[in-house]
Amino acid sequence: MTDRWALAPAEDGGVEVAPLGPDGLPAGPVRREPDLAEAVRGRPEVARWVWRSTAEVYPRLLATGVRVERCYDIEDAETLLLGHAGRYGEPRSAAAALARLRGGPVPPDPPQRSAEPGAQSPLFEPQSAHVPLADLIEVYADQQRRHDATAHPDRMRLLTAAESAGMLVAAEMNRAGLPWSAEVHRGVLHELLGERYAGGGEPRRLAELADEVSAAFGRRVRPDLPADVIKAFAQAGIKVRSTRRWEIESLDHPAVKPLVEYKKLYRIWVAHGWSWLQDWVRDGRFRPEFLAGGTVTGRWVTNGGGGLQIPKVIRRAVVADPGWRLVVADADQMEPRVLAAISRDPGLMEVAGRESDLYQSVSDRAFSGDRDQAKLAVLGAVYGQTSGDGLKNLAALRRRFPLAVAYVDEAARAGEEGRLVRTWLGRTCPPAAGAGEDLEEEAGIPTAEDDSDDRQQWVPGYASTNARARGRFARNFVVQGSAADWALLLLAALRQACAGMAAELVFFQHDEVIVHCPKEETEAVVAAIRQASELAGRLTFGDTPVRFPFTTAVVECYADAK
DNA sequence: AGTTTCGGCGCC
DNA sequence: AAAGGGCGCCGAAACT
């Protein structure tokens, strides 16, 4: 069962396939066959399909009911390998990789396609130029050699394999869709926003709140226009720099309450209201397009519909099919557990070796039981907090967990100095990531904003705010990115564990996964999650005591999971 | 008129 | 109390 085959759809609708040897080179001739799906369906013994792009091939296979166990996505691997070599931004298409290999002119990558509301996953992705299978195999063999030249070849192999697995999962999720009740959604909208008025204007509740805001200011104010609100406050003798909630909330003015309420509901209305429902929900399913590895840290993104930002109140609309359930599984304190695993800090590993609340354990050791302080300190260390209580707490954290704090500090220093920073498996941060566009600041030349007094406290002397931004980015990158490494392995293991069942993975959001399954399968799914977590922890980070417990809920409605 | 950026906020 | 990381999305504002 170690058979690897390479595959490339031909331009005439047929397909080229070829068996591969252990070195990645062809172990037999390239064969032309008339039908892509049949070529795969007829070879169930193949353990891994090597192809240019999962997004090009796999939706077509799924459309005919064909699933594959594993794949290797050449263009995704090219991206990761280029990144590891510090060559971020070079064209990553198979055609470009081939050109680099042969010394020809390197074609630029085609422009990214943007999402269209309600668009089904296209059967043909408008992507890079066609590359014949024999050439594709050459690129693949070269990539195998390039894995060997990385800092940790075994980890790098795991990374490219894991991300390819993630792409299979993403394609399957895109096909399945998230079960969505339009009726429930409409009910929630009506309850929150009131009736819609003809003509597409604001619903009743928003109109009322806008009137209350205007009444409080004594003139007509549009609460959805920040400039208007700032002016209105100024006329009332209150200076605000923005209309962000945390800045507005504490003000002593009668407009504040309806304004904050307006902004909350306005958000629901524009981002998840009736037109969203119209655009993104079809046949009882919400279909955002999941893209595995869509960010530099390796986190997924969704293309369309804000699939990873479903507001809590709207989750009531996520309802299992009749007789089915949603198994909602959420990794507990994922980021500090990942930090324990990558830093190998003995104290933090010991704490992370228990399934109980990690922040509580940290606070018992370093914060005399104050869980909130402990959580702030840990998150501050991971995010690069620069002021407030976080700094004081960071010192306490450093005393108890020196290797953990040193790990992220070193990443931050590397980022500031423009050195490469990698996740545990080898995903590499582009050296300029986290940098803004402000070259004047980079050069240490004060800009107009710099004489605002609150910034200079934490921008000492001529230190570049850009370098600091890179430092914060890199500090977070090693944790968030390694967590994404682990999450890919988790998804891959969970997908395997669910392979024989009717259960389908329908949602994934950084540290949370939803499986939709017949109610008879829920126990098996919960067990599969546990087993997948254990396997993912071991495969990703090797032999550590760190555990990755999940909170799982078996529910009919997503909103009931928390 | 079409495209890009900004402000604000949803999620993790 | 204050505001650190990653995203996507929307309408308005600011551009070409």
PDB file of C-alpha atoms (C1' of nucleotides) in Angstrom, chain A residues 246 267 299 301 304-306 309 383 472-473 476 480, chain C residues 1-13:
ATOM      1  CA  TRP A 246     -13.880  50.441  23.549  1.00  0.00           C
ATOM      2  CA  ARG A 267     -22.870  44.636  11.902  1.00  0.00           C
ATOM      3  CA  ARG A 299      -4.190  29.117   9.184  1.00  0.00           C
ATOM      4  CA  VAL A 301      -9.165  31.220   5.334  1.00  0.00           C
ATOM      5  CA  GLY A 304     -16.730  34.285   0.564  1.00  0.00           C
ATOM      6  CA  GLY A 305     -19.424  34.636   3.131  1.00  0.00           C
ATOM      7  CA  GLY A 306     -17.118  35.269   6.057  1.00  0.00           C
ATOM      8  CA  GLN A 309     -16.479  34.849  11.373  1.00  0.00           C
ATOM      9  CA  TYR A 383       1.077  38.259  20.949  1.00  0.00           C
ATOM     10  CA  ARG A 472       5.513  40.907  17.175  1.00  0.00           C
ATOM     11  CA  PHE A 473       4.540  39.151  14.000  1.00  0.00           C
ATOM     12  CA  ASN A 476       3.132  35.171  17.189  1.00  0.00           C
ATOM     13  CA  GLN A 480       0.076  30.390  15.735  1.00  0.00           C
TER      14      GLN A 480
ATOM     15  C1'  DA C   1      -7.514  48.848  32.303  1.00  0.00           C
ATOM     16  C1'  DA C   2      -5.676  48.972  27.633  1.00  0.00           C
ATOM     17  C1'  DA C   3      -5.267  47.553  22.937  1.00  0.00           C
ATOM     18  C1'  DG C   4      -0.314  42.698  21.141  1.00  0.00           C
ATOM     19  C1'  DG C   5      -1.075  38.361  16.588  1.00  0.00           C
ATOM     20  C1'  DG C   6      -3.964  36.272  12.374  1.00  0.00           C
ATOM     21  C1'  DC C   7      -7.891  36.816   9.086  1.00  0.00           C
ATOM     22  C1'  DG C   8     -12.657  38.497   5.930  1.00  0.00           C
ATOM     23  C1'  DC C   9     -16.364  41.477   5.021  1.00  0.00           C
ATOM     24  C1'  DC C  10     -19.100  45.532   4.405  1.00  0.00           C
ATOM     25  C1'  DG C  11     -20.151  50.420   3.159  1.00  0.00           C
ATOM     26  C1'  DA C  12     -18.163  54.804   2.787  1.00  0.00           C
ATOM     27  C1'  DA C  13     -14.498  57.593   1.539  1.00  0.00           C
TER      28       DA C  13
END
